[in-house]
Amino acid sequence: MTSLDVAVRPANPDDIDPIATMLGIVFHHTQDPEVWAVERPLHDPARGLVAVDGDTIVGAASSFDREMTVPGGAAVPCAHVTGVGVLPTHRRQGILRRLMERQLTDLAAAGREPIAALWASETAIYPRFGYGFAGHRVRLRADLTGTGLPPAAPGRLRTGTPAALRPELVKLWDEVRGSRPGWSSRDDNWWTYLLADVASERDGAAERLAVVHADESGTVDGYATWRTKGDWGDNGPDGEVRVDEVVAATPAAYQALWRFLFSLDLTRRLTFGYATPDEPLWHLVPEPRRLGGNLADGLWVRLIDVATALRARAYRTPLDVVLSVTDAILPANAGRWHLTVSGGAVTCEPTTSPADLACDVLELGAAYLGGTSLSALGRAGRVTELRPGALLEADAAFGWHQAPSGSEVF
């Protein structure tokens, strides 16, 4: 059998549950009905594609309709790509390529979302479709017996269940996310999903809790969500703190929240999966080496509409550069683009002028959130400098003062 025996078509409402079953096989898990009950409302069949062999769904790709913060604080419509997979019986027949290319052409034709983003299950797959590695994340596994505590900070802490504190969490998230490239919008369904505390997802740990920090005036300016897993060893308590999220509007709130998480009784380890290379925590503890950071890839970004995407973000320095861009899937992106940044105004228009830099759309996606250096891509031979000095100029402009960070895996 070849992929010609398989049809790719838009998903419909009747496909949602079979898609979930198929993806459970692909990703080696059995869907808990309680988890699916809060996840299902996130999925819009109109944003999905399925590959069908007869009446059987053998592959799928979809995306969530959300916004993503880009450098400068704009909330840009972004296709949050998810649910991509092909059954083991139908692998290596070109089905995944058909799904991904169809998804991109459909998104481009719709004209609403200039960028797409995803978390890569396997990092070798998605560069083939123009997705660039847009920034690192750092997984922490801290040894609380040797890391030391962040300094004390003013303010008050208050704990409770995430459900009870939800209004305050939502309000603060919406206030802070405009300053964090890579963070995504969350509607009510997303908050319900992210705060759900299904027993099968706890891996033996206790229920999820939340803590909010208020400054001296009583204004909530930070929160964290976490759970603990108790354990005892030969030398006494050996518990673990599993941090889900830390959101802080001020340095004092950030410092106070991490001090709280580092000092929970009967715990000896702490894990956190969404730190960044420039995480302030590195500079707050006496022994940063004991944070146990493990560098990994974070978000992968794809420009669907080059001109609109480049106009949507801010830049650190003025810029006047002509980019020669290739795009094997979306030909409207290919060609030369004149990008100018002056006095906060950004323009990006097609041009026939000689190019200063040449690259694929993948490299623009990698640099888009400010987390991947164009100069590093140049040293890797991925960006070609055609005018002396152009690469350093563009690198300075595309960089950002804060590393991007995905807010959660989607």
JSON list of C-alpha atoms in Angstrom, two decimals, residues 183-401:
[
{"chain": "A", "resi": 183, "resn": "TRP", "atom": "CA", "xyz": [3.56, 32.80, 26.12]},
{"chain": "A", "resi": 184, "resn": "SER", "atom": "CA", "xyz": [0.10, 31.96, 24.81]},
{"chain": "A", "resi": 185, "resn": "SER", "atom": "CA", "xyz": [-3.40, 33.24, 25.42]},
{"chain": "A", "resi": 186, "resn": "ARG", "atom": "CA", "xyz": [-5.68, 31.11, 27.59]},
{"chain": "A", "resi": 187, "resn": "ASP", "atom": "CA", "xyz": [-9.47, 31.12, 27.35]},
{"chain": "A", "resi": 188, "resn": "ASP", "atom": "CA", "xyz": [-11.76, 29.51, 29.93]},
{"chain": "A", "resi": 189, "resn": "ASN", "atom": "CA", "xyz": [-11.40, 26.04, 28.40]},
{"chain": "A", "resi": 190, "resn": "TRP", "atom": "CA", "xyz": [-7.62, 26.29, 28.53]},
{"chain": "A", "resi": 191, "resn": "TRP", "atom": "CA", "xyz": [-7.66, 27.34, 32.18]},
{"chain": "A", "resi": 192, "resn": "THR", "atom": "CA", "xyz": [-9.99, 24.47, 33.03]},
{"chain": "A", "resi": 193, "resn": "TYR", "atom": "CA", "xyz": [-7.71, 22.03, 31.25]},
{"chain": "A", "resi": 194, "resn": "LEU", "atom": "CA", "xyz": [-4.46, 23.35, 32.73]},
{"chain": "A", "resi": 195, "resn": "LEU", "atom": "CA", "xyz": [-5.78, 23.47, 36.29]},
{"chain": "A", "resi": 196, "resn": "ALA", "atom": "CA", "xyz": [-7.54, 20.09, 36.15]},
{"chain": "A", "resi": 197, "resn": "ASP", "atom": "CA", "xyz": [-6.08, 17.75, 38.73]},
{"chain": "A", "resi": 198, "resn": "VAL", "atom": "CA", "xyz": [-6.95, 14.25, 37.58]},
{"chain": "A", "resi": 199, "resn": "ALA", "atom": "CA", "xyz": [-5.59, 11.53, 39.87]},
{"chain": "A", "resi": 200, "resn": "SER", "atom": "CA", "xyz": [-4.22, 9.42, 36.99]},
{"chain": "A", "resi": 201, "resn": "GLU", "atom": "CA", "xyz": [-1.98, 12.33, 35.94]},
{"chain": "A", "resi": 202, "resn": "ARG", "atom": "CA", "xyz": [-0.35, 12.83, 39.35]},
{"chain": "A", "resi": 203, "resn": "ASP", "atom": "CA", "xyz": [2.20, 10.00, 39.12]},
{"chain": "A", "resi": 204, "resn": "GLY", "atom": "CA", "xyz": [1.75, 9.22, 42.80]},
{"chain": "A", "resi": 205, "resn": "ALA", "atom": "CA", "xyz": [2.04, 12.85, 43.92]},
{"chain": "A", "resi": 206, "resn": "ALA", "atom": "CA", "xyz": [-0.38, 14.87, 46.02]},
{"chain": "A", "resi": 207, "resn": "GLU", "atom": "CA", "xyz": [-3.02, 17.23, 44.67]},
{"chain": "A", "resi": 208, "resn": "ARG", "atom": "CA", "xyz": [-1.93, 20.40, 42.90]},
{"chain": "A", "resi": 209, "resn": "LEU", "atom": "CA", "xyz": [-1.79, 23.55, 45.01]},
{"chain": "A", "resi": 210, "resn": "ALA", "atom": "CA", "xyz": [-1.35, 27.23, 44.25]},
{"chain": "A", "resi": 211, "resn": "VAL", "atom": "CA", "xyz": [0.30, 30.09, 46.10]},
{"chain": "A", "resi": 212, "resn": "VAL", "atom": "CA", "xyz": [-0.15, 33.78, 45.38]},
{"chain": "A", "resi": 213, "resn": "HIS", "atom": "CA", "xyz": [2.12, 36.62, 46.42]},
{"chain": "A", "resi": 214, "resn": "ALA", "atom": "CA", "xyz": [0.78, 40.07, 47.31]},
{"chain": "A", "resi": 215, "resn": "ASP", "atom": "CA", "xyz": [2.96, 43.15, 47.67]},
{"chain": "A", "resi": 216, "resn": "GLU", "atom": "CA", "xyz": [2.84, 45.42, 50.70]},
{"chain": "A", "resi": 217, "resn": "SER", "atom": "CA", "xyz": [-0.21, 47.22, 49.31]},
{"chain": "A", "resi": 218, "resn": "GLY", "atom": "CA", "xyz": [-2.10, 43.92, 48.98]},
{"chain": "A", "resi": 219, "resn": "THR", "atom": "CA", "xyz": [-1.89, 43.74, 45.16]},
{"chain": "A", "resi": 220, "resn": "VAL", "atom": "CA", "xyz": [-1.36, 40.20, 43.85]},
{"chain": "A", "resi": 221, "resn": "ASP", "atom": "CA", "xyz": [1.80, 40.28, 41.75]},
{"chain": "A", "resi": 222, "resn": "GLY", "atom": "CA", "xyz": [2.82, 36.63, 41.47]},
{"chain": "A", "resi": 223, "resn": "TYR", "atom": "CA", "xyz": [1.68, 33.03, 41.70]},
{"chain": "A", "resi": 224, "resn": "ALA", "atom": "CA", "xyz": [3.00, 29.51, 41.46]},
{"chain": "A", "resi": 225, "resn": "THR", "atom": "CA", "xyz": [1.35, 26.12, 41.06]},
{"chain": "A", "resi": 226, "resn": "TRP", "atom": "CA", "xyz": [2.98, 22.95, 42.31]},
{"chain": "A", "resi": 227, "resn": "ARG", "atom": "CA", "xyz": [2.48, 19.56, 43.87]},
{"chain": "A", "resi": 228, "resn": "THR", "atom": "CA", "xyz": [4.61, 17.41, 46.17]},
{"chain": "A", "resi": 229, "resn": "LYS", "atom": "CA", "xyz": [5.46, 13.74, 46.21]},
{"chain": "A", "resi": 230, "resn": "GLY", "atom": "CA", "xyz": [6.34, 12.49, 49.65]},
{"chain": "A", "resi": 231, "resn": "ASP", "atom": "CA", "xyz": [9.00, 9.88, 50.24]},
{"chain": "A", "resi": 232, "resn": "TRP", "atom": "CA", "xyz": [11.20, 8.61, 53.06]},
{"chain": "A", "resi": 233, "resn": "GLY", "atom": "CA", "xyz": [14.68, 7.17, 52.83]},
{"chain": "A", "resi": 234, "resn": "ASP", "atom": "CA", "xyz": [17.17, 5.71, 55.27]},
{"chain": "A", "resi": 235, "resn": "ASN", "atom": "CA", "xyz": [18.17, 9.22, 56.29]},
{"chain": "A", "resi": 236, "resn": "GLY", "atom": "CA", "xyz": [14.66, 10.61, 56.77]},
{"chain": "A", "resi": 237, "resn": "PRO", "atom": "CA", "xyz": [12.32, 12.68, 54.58]},
{"chain": "A", "resi": 238, "resn": "ASP", "atom": "CA", "xyz": [13.06, 12.61, 50.86]},
{"chain": "A", "resi": 239, "resn": "GLY", "atom": "CA", "xyz": [10.14, 14.39, 49.21]},
{"chain": "A", "resi": 240, "resn": "GLU", "atom": "CA", "xyz": [10.01, 16.14, 45.85]},
{"chain": "A", "resi": 241, "resn": "VAL", "atom": "CA", "xyz": [8.47, 19.48, 44.82]},
{"chain": "A", "resi": 242, "resn": "ARG", "atom": "CA", "xyz": [7.09, 19.43, 41.28]},
{"chain": "A", "resi": 243, "resn": "VAL", "atom": "CA", "xyz": [6.62, 22.99, 40.05]},
{"chain": "A", "resi": 244, "resn": "ASP", "atom": "CA", "xyz": [4.16, 23.52, 37.21]},
{"chain": "A", "resi": 245, "resn": "GLU", "atom": "CA", "xyz": [4.32, 27.27, 36.75]},
{"chain": "A", "resi": 246, "resn": "VAL", "atom": "CA", "xyz": [5.78, 30.43, 38.28]},
{"chain": "A", "resi": 247, "resn": "VAL", "atom": "CA", "xyz": [4.38, 33.77, 37.10]},
{"chain": "A", "resi": 248, "resn": "ALA", "atom": "CA", "xyz": [5.65, 37.01, 38.61]},
{"chain": "A", "resi": 249, "resn": "ALA", "atom": "CA", "xyz": [5.10, 40.64, 37.72]},
{"chain": "A", "resi": 250, "resn": "THR", "atom": "CA", "xyz": [7.90, 41.91, 39.98]},
{"chain": "A", "resi": 251, "resn": "PRO", "atom": "CA", "xyz": [11.36, 40.73, 41.09]},
{"chain": "A", "resi": 252, "resn": "ALA", "atom": "CA", "xyz": [10.15, 40.63, 44.70]},
{"chain": "A", "resi": 253, "resn": "ALA", "atom": "CA", "xyz": [7.26, 38.30, 43.84]},
{"chain": "A", "resi": 254, "resn": "TYR", "atom": "CA", "xyz": [9.55, 36.04, 41.79]},
{"chain": "A", "resi": 255, "resn": "GLN", "atom": "CA", "xyz": [12.07, 35.85, 44.62]},
{"chain": "A", "resi": 256, "resn": "ALA", "atom": "CA", "xyz": [9.45, 35.19, 47.31]},
{"chain": "A", "resi": 257, "resn": "LEU", "atom": "CA", "xyz": [7.73, 32.44, 45.32]},
{"chain": "A", "resi": 258, "resn": "TRP", "atom": "CA", "xyz": [10.93, 30.55, 44.61]},
{"chain": "A", "resi": 259, "resn": "ARG", "atom": "CA", "xyz": [12.04, 30.88, 48.26]},
{"chain": "A", "resi": 260, "resn": "PHE", "atom": "CA", "xyz": [8.70, 29.39, 49.29]},
{"chain": "A", "resi": 261, "resn": "LEU", "atom": "CA", "xyz": [9.01, 26.48, 46.83]},
{"chain": "A", "resi": 262, "resn": "PHE", "atom": "CA", "xyz": [12.60, 25.79, 47.92]},
{"chain": "A", "resi": 263, "resn": "SER", "atom": "CA", "xyz": [11.71, 25.63, 51.62]},
{"chain": "A", "resi": 264, "resn": "LEU", "atom": "CA", "xyz": [8.73, 23.27, 51.82]},
{"chain": "A", "resi": 265, "resn": "ASP", "atom": "CA", "xyz": [9.11, 20.92, 54.76]},
{"chain": "A", "resi": 266, "resn": "LEU", "atom": "CA", "xyz": [10.15, 17.29, 54.21]},
{"chain": "A", "resi": 267, "resn": "THR", "atom": "CA", "xyz": [11.31, 17.88, 50.61]},
{"chain": "A", "resi": 268, "resn": "ARG", "atom": "CA", "xyz": [14.80, 17.37, 49.22]},
{"chain": "A", "resi": 269, "resn": "ARG", "atom": "CA", "xyz": [14.38, 17.81, 45.44]},
{"chain": "A", "resi": 270, "resn": "LEU", "atom": "CA", "xyz": [12.57, 20.20, 43.12]},
{"chain": "A", "resi": 271, "resn": "THR", "atom": "CA", "xyz": [11.71, 19.81, 39.44]},
{"chain": "A", "resi": 272, "resn": "PHE", "atom": "CA", "xyz": [10.57, 22.43, 36.95]},
{"chain": "A", "resi": 273, "resn": "GLY", "atom": "CA", "xyz": [10.29, 21.92, 33.21]},
{"chain": "A", "resi": 274, "resn": "TYR", "atom": "CA", "xyz": [9.97, 25.44, 31.81]},
{"chain": "A", "resi": 275, "resn": "ALA", "atom": "CA", "xyz": [12.98, 27.46, 32.96]},
{"chain": "A", "resi": 276, "resn": "THR", "atom": "CA", "xyz": [14.93, 29.53, 30.44]},
{"chain": "A", "resi": 277, "resn": "PRO", "atom": "CA", "xyz": [18.68, 30.00, 29.94]},
{"chain": "A", "resi": 278, "resn": "ASP", "atom": "CA", "xyz": [18.33, 33.54, 31.37]},
{"chain": "A", "resi": 279, "resn": "GLU", "atom": "CA", "xyz": [16.15, 32.46, 34.31]},
{"chain": "A", "resi": 280, "resn": "PRO", "atom": "CA", "xyz": [16.72, 34.89, 37.22]},
{"chain": "A", "resi": 281, "resn": "LEU", "atom": "CA", "xyz": [16.84, 31.92, 39.59]},
{"chain": "A", "resi": 282, "resn": "TRP", "atom": "CA", "xyz": [20.40, 31.20, 38.44]},
{"chain": "A", "resi": 283, "resn": "HIS", "atom": "CA", "xyz": [21.40, 34.45, 40.15]},
{"chain": "A", "resi": 284, "resn": "LEU", "atom": "CA", "xyz": [19.39, 34.03, 43.34]},
{"chain": "A", "resi": 285, "resn": "VAL", "atom": "CA", "xyz": [20.74, 30.83, 44.88]},
{"chain": "A", "resi": 286, "resn": "PRO", "atom": "CA", "xyz": [24.17, 30.38, 46.48]},
{"chain": "A", "resi": 287, "resn": "GLU", "atom": "CA", "xyz": [24.87, 27.17, 44.53]},
{"chain": "A", "resi": 288, "resn": "PRO", "atom": "CA", "xyz": [23.35, 27.51, 41.03]},
{"chain": "A", "resi": 289, "resn": "ARG", "atom": "CA", "xyz": [25.16, 24.36, 39.87]},
{"chain": "A", "resi": 290, "resn": "ARG", "atom": "CA", "xyz": [22.89, 22.38, 42.21]},
{"chain": "A", "resi": 291, "resn": "LEU", "atom": "CA", "xyz": [19.84, 23.49, 40.22]},
{"chain": "A", "resi": 292, "resn": "GLY", "atom": "CA", "xyz": [20.66, 20.59, 37.91]},
{"chain": "A", "resi": 293, "resn": "GLY", "atom": "CA", "xyz": [19.68, 22.34, 34.68]},
{"chain": "A", "resi": 294, "resn": "ASN", "atom": "CA", "xyz": [19.29, 20.23, 31.56]},
{"chain": "A", "resi": 295, "resn": "LEU", "atom": "CA", "xyz": [19.14, 22.15, 28.27]},
{"chain": "A", "resi": 296, "resn": "ALA", "atom": "CA", "xyz": [16.46, 21.09, 25.78]},
{"chain": "A", "resi": 297, "resn": "ASP", "atom": "CA", "xyz": [14.62, 22.53, 22.80]},
{"chain": "A", "resi": 298, "resn": "GLY", "atom": "CA", "xyz": [11.54, 24.63, 23.45]},
{"chain": "A", "resi": 299, "resn": "LEU", "atom": "CA", "xyz": [9.16, 26.13, 20.92]},
{"chain": "A", "resi": 300, "resn": "TRP", "atom": "CA", "xyz": [9.53, 25.62, 17.17]},
{"chain": "A", "resi": 301, "resn": "VAL", "atom": "CA", "xyz": [8.17, 28.48, 15.05]},
{"chain": "A", "resi": 302, "resn": "ARG", "atom": "CA", "xyz": [7.11, 28.66, 11.40]},
{"chain": "A", "resi": 303, "resn": "LEU", "atom": "CA", "xyz": [6.34, 31.88, 9.51]},
{"chain": "A", "resi": 304, "resn": "ILE", "atom": "CA", "xyz": [3.20, 31.43, 7.42]},
{"chain": "A", "resi": 305, "resn": "ASP", "atom": "CA", "xyz": [3.14, 35.01, 6.14]},
{"chain": "A", "resi": 306, "resn": "VAL", "atom": "CA", "xyz": [6.68, 36.43, 6.22]},
{"chain": "A", "resi": 307, "resn": "ALA", "atom": "CA", "xyz": [5.81, 40.08, 5.73]},
{"chain": "A", "resi": 308, "resn": "THR", "atom": "CA", "xyz": [2.94, 40.17, 8.24]},
{"chain": "A", "resi": 309, "resn": "ALA", "atom": "CA", "xyz": [4.94, 38.21, 10.82]},
{"chain": "A", "resi": 310, "resn": "LEU", "atom": "CA", "xyz": [8.02, 40.42, 10.57]},
{"chain": "A", "resi": 311, "resn": "ARG", "atom": "CA", "xyz": [5.88, 43.56, 10.84]},
{"chain": "A", "resi": 312, "resn": "ALA", "atom": "CA", "xyz": [4.12, 42.20, 13.96]},
{"chain": "A", "resi": 313, "resn": "ARG", "atom": "CA", "xyz": [7.13, 42.10, 16.27]},
{"chain": "A", "resi": 314, "resn": "ALA", "atom": "CA", "xyz": [9.42, 44.80, 17.64]},
{"chain": "A", "resi": 315, "resn": "TYR", "atom": "CA", "xyz": [13.19, 44.99, 17.20]},
{"chain": "A", "resi": 316, "resn": "ARG", "atom": "CA", "xyz": [15.97, 46.05, 19.54]},
{"chain": "A", "resi": 317, "resn": "THR", "atom": "CA", "xyz": [17.76, 48.36, 17.11]},
{"chain": "A", "resi": 318, "resn": "PRO", "atom": "CA", "xyz": [17.03, 50.23, 13.87]},
{"chain": "A", "resi": 319, "resn": "LEU", "atom": "CA", "xyz": [17.42, 48.08, 10.77]},
{"chain": "A", "resi": 320, "resn": "ASP", "atom": "CA", "xyz": [17.45, 48.41, 7.00]},
{"chain": "A", "resi": 321, "resn": "VAL", "atom": "CA", "xyz": [18.03, 45.06, 5.35]},
{"chain": "A", "resi": 322, "resn": "VAL", "atom": "CA", "xyz": [16.93, 43.11, 2.29]},
{"chain": "A", "resi": 323, "resn": "LEU", "atom": "CA", "xyz": [16.26, 39.44, 3.00]},
{"chain": "A", "resi": 324, "resn": "SER", "atom": "CA", "xyz": [16.29, 36.82, 0.26]},
{"chain": "A", "resi": 325, "resn": "VAL", "atom": "CA", "xyz": [13.97, 34.08, 1.51]},
{"chain": "A", "resi": 326, "resn": "THR", "atom": "CA", "xyz": [13.27, 30.58, 0.22]},
{"chain": "A", "resi": 327, "resn": "ASP", "atom": "CA", "xyz": [10.16, 28.57, 1.10]},
{"chain": "A", "resi": 328, "resn": "ALA", "atom": "CA", "xyz": [9.54, 25.23, -0.59]},
{"chain": "A", "resi": 329, "resn": "ILE", "atom": "CA", "xyz": [5.97, 24.88, 0.72]},
{"chain": "A", "resi": 330, "resn": "LEU", "atom": "CA", "xyz": [4.51, 28.41, 0.67]},
{"chain": "A", "resi": 331, "resn": "PRO", "atom": "CA", "xyz": [5.82, 30.10, -2.49]},
{"chain": "A", "resi": 332, "resn": "ALA", "atom": "CA", "xyz": [4.26, 33.46, -1.58]},
{"chain": "A", "resi": 333, "resn": "ASN", "atom": "CA", "xyz": [6.97, 33.80, 1.08]},
{"chain": "A", "resi": 334, "resn": "ALA", "atom": "CA", "xyz": [9.81, 33.26, -1.37]},
{"chain": "A", "resi": 335, "resn": "GLY", "atom": "CA", "xyz": [11.65, 36.24, -2.79]},
{"chain": "A", "resi": 336, "resn": "ARG", "atom": "CA", "xyz": [13.31, 39.39, -1.52]},
{"chain": "A", "resi": 337, "resn": "TRP", "atom": "CA", "xyz": [11.83, 41.37, 1.35]},
{"chain": "A", "resi": 338, "resn": "HIS", "atom": "CA", "xyz": [12.90, 44.87, 2.41]},
{"chain": "A", "resi": 339, "resn": "LEU", "atom": "CA", "xyz": [12.66, 45.04, 6.21]},
{"chain": "A", "resi": 340, "resn": "THR", "atom": "CA", "xyz": [13.07, 48.45, 7.83]},
{"chain": "A", "resi": 341, "resn": "VAL", "atom": "CA", "xyz": [12.87, 49.44, 11.48]},
{"chain": "A", "resi": 342, "resn": "SER", "atom": "CA", "xyz": [12.98, 53.13, 12.35]},
{"chain": "A", "resi": 343, "resn": "GLY", "atom": "CA", "xyz": [11.59, 54.99, 15.34]},
{"chain": "A", "resi": 344, "resn": "GLY", "atom": "CA", "xyz": [9.39, 52.06, 16.33]},
{"chain": "A", "resi": 345, "resn": "ALA", "atom": "CA", "xyz": [7.82, 51.77, 12.86]},
{"chain": "A", "resi": 346, "resn": "VAL", "atom": "CA", "xyz": [8.36, 48.49, 11.01]},
{"chain": "A", "resi": 347, "resn": "THR", "atom": "CA", "xyz": [7.85, 47.94, 7.30]},
{"chain": "A", "resi": 348, "resn": "CYS", "atom": "CA", "xyz": [8.36, 44.78, 5.27]},
{"chain": "A", "resi": 349, "resn": "GLU", "atom": "CA", "xyz": [7.67, 44.90, 1.55]},
{"chain": "A", "resi": 350, "resn": "PRO", "atom": "CA", "xyz": [8.67, 42.89, -1.53]},
{"chain": "A", "resi": 351, "resn": "THR", "atom": "CA", "xyz": [11.59, 44.40, -3.43]},
{"chain": "A", "resi": 352, "resn": "THR", "atom": "CA", "xyz": [13.86, 43.87, -6.42]},
{"chain": "A", "resi": 353, "resn": "SER", "atom": "CA", "xyz": [16.85, 45.45, -4.64]},
{"chain": "A", "resi": 354, "resn": "PRO", "atom": "CA", "xyz": [19.97, 43.32, -4.10]},
{"chain": "A", "resi": 355, "resn": "ALA", "atom": "CA", "xyz": [19.78, 41.07, -1.06]},
{"chain": "A", "resi": 356, "resn": "ASP", "atom": "CA", "xyz": [21.87, 41.67, 2.07]},
{"chain": "A", "resi": 357, "resn": "LEU", "atom": "CA", "xyz": [21.13, 38.29, 3.68]},
{"chain": "A", "resi": 358, "resn": "ALA", "atom": "CA", "xyz": [19.87, 34.98, 2.31]},
{"chain": "A", "resi": 359, "resn": "CYS", "atom": "CA", "xyz": [18.16, 32.24, 4.27]},
{"chain": "A", "resi": 360, "resn": "ASP", "atom": "CA", "xyz": [15.25, 29.84, 4.31]},
{"chain": "A", "resi": 361, "resn": "VAL", "atom": "CA", "xyz": [11.96, 30.61, 6.06]},
{"chain": "A", "resi": 362, "resn": "LEU", "atom": "CA", "xyz": [13.12, 28.11, 8.71]},
{"chain": "A", "resi": 363, "resn": "GLU", "atom": "CA", "xyz": [15.88, 30.45, 9.89]},
{"chain": "A", "resi": 364, "resn": "LEU", "atom": "CA", "xyz": [13.45, 33.37, 10.16]},
{"chain": "A", "resi": 365, "resn": "GLY", "atom": "CA", "xyz": [11.22, 31.18, 12.32]},
{"chain": "A", "resi": 366, "resn": "ALA", "atom": "CA", "xyz": [14.17, 30.25, 14.51]},
{"chain": "A", "resi": 367, "resn": "ALA", "atom": "CA", "xyz": [15.09, 33.91, 15.08]},
{"chain": "A", "resi": 368, "resn": "TYR", "atom": "CA", "xyz": [11.54, 35.21, 15.29]},
{"chain": "A", "resi": 369, "resn": "LEU", "atom": "CA", "xyz": [11.05, 35.20, 19.09]},
{"chain": "A", "resi": 370, "resn": "GLY", "atom": "CA", "xyz": [14.55, 36.50, 19.77]},
{"chain": "A", "resi": 371, "resn": "GLY", "atom": "CA", "xyz": [15.84, 33.24, 21.22]},
{"chain": "A", "resi": 372, "resn": "THR", "atom": "CA", "xyz": [18.08, 32.06, 18.38]},
{"chain": "A", "resi": 373, "resn": "SER", "atom": "CA", "xyz": [20.93, 34.22, 17.16]},
{"chain": "A", "resi": 374, "resn": "LEU", "atom": "CA", "xyz": [21.11, 35.01, 13.45]},
{"chain": "A", "resi": 375, "resn": "SER", "atom": "CA", "xyz": [24.89, 35.23, 13.86]},
{"chain": "A", "resi": 376, "resn": "ALA", "atom": "CA", "xyz": [24.95, 31.69, 15.24]},
{"chain": "A", "resi": 377, "resn": "LEU", "atom": "CA", "xyz": [22.89, 30.56, 12.27]},
{"chain": "A", "resi": 378, "resn": "GLY", "atom": "CA", "xyz": [25.39, 32.36, 10.04]},
{"chain": "A", "resi": 379, "resn": "ARG", "atom": "CA", "xyz": [28.30, 30.54, 11.65]},
{"chain": "A", "resi": 380, "resn": "ALA", "atom": "CA", "xyz": [26.41, 27.31, 11.04]},
{"chain": "A", "resi": 381, "resn": "GLY", "atom": "CA", "xyz": [26.14, 28.20, 7.34]},
{"chain": "A", "resi": 382, "resn": "ARG", "atom": "CA", "xyz": [22.38, 28.59, 7.58]},
{"chain": "A", "resi": 383, "resn": "VAL", "atom": "CA", "xyz": [22.28, 32.35, 6.89]},
{"chain": "A", "resi": 384, "resn": "THR", "atom": "CA", "xyz": [24.44, 33.81, 4.10]},
{"chain": "A", "resi": 385, "resn": "GLU", "atom": "CA", "xyz": [25.76, 37.36, 4.40]},
{"chain": "A", "resi": 386, "resn": "LEU", "atom": "CA", "xyz": [25.72, 39.09, 1.02]},
{"chain": "A", "resi": 387, "resn": "ARG", "atom": "CA", "xyz": [26.57, 42.60, 2.27]},
{"chain": "A", "resi": 388, "resn": "PRO", "atom": "CA", "xyz": [29.40, 42.97, 4.80]},
{"chain": "A", "resi": 389, "resn": "GLY", "atom": "CA", "xyz": [28.02, 43.92, 8.20]},
{"chain": "A", "resi": 390, "resn": "ALA", "atom": "CA", "xyz": [24.43, 42.99, 7.41]},
{"chain": "A", "resi": 391, "resn": "LEU", "atom": "CA", "xyz": [24.45, 39.89, 9.60]},
{"chain": "A", "resi": 392, "resn": "LEU", "atom": "CA", "xyz": [25.58, 41.71, 12.73]},
{"chain": "A", "resi": 393, "resn": "GLU", "atom": "CA", "xyz": [23.02, 44.45, 12.10]},
{"chain": "A", "resi": 394, "resn": "ALA", "atom": "CA", "xyz": [20.19, 41.95, 11.75]},
{"chain": "A", "resi": 395, "resn": "ASP", "atom": "CA", "xyz": [21.40, 39.89, 14.71]},
{"chain": "A", "resi": 396, "resn": "ALA", "atom": "CA", "xyz": [21.33, 42.94, 16.97]},
{"chain": "A", "resi": 397, "resn": "ALA", "atom": "CA", "xyz": [17.84, 43.91, 15.80]},
{"chain": "A", "resi": 398, "resn": "PHE", "atom": "CA", "xyz": [16.24, 40.45, 16.01]},
{"chain": "A", "resi": 399, "resn": "GLY", "atom": "CA", "xyz": [17.61, 39.71, 19.48]},
{"chain": "A", "resi": 400, "resn": "TRP", "atom": "CA", "xyz": [15.54, 40.41, 22.59]},
{"chain": "A", "resi": 401, "resn": "HIS", "atom": "CA", "xyz": [16.26, 41.20, 26.24]}
]
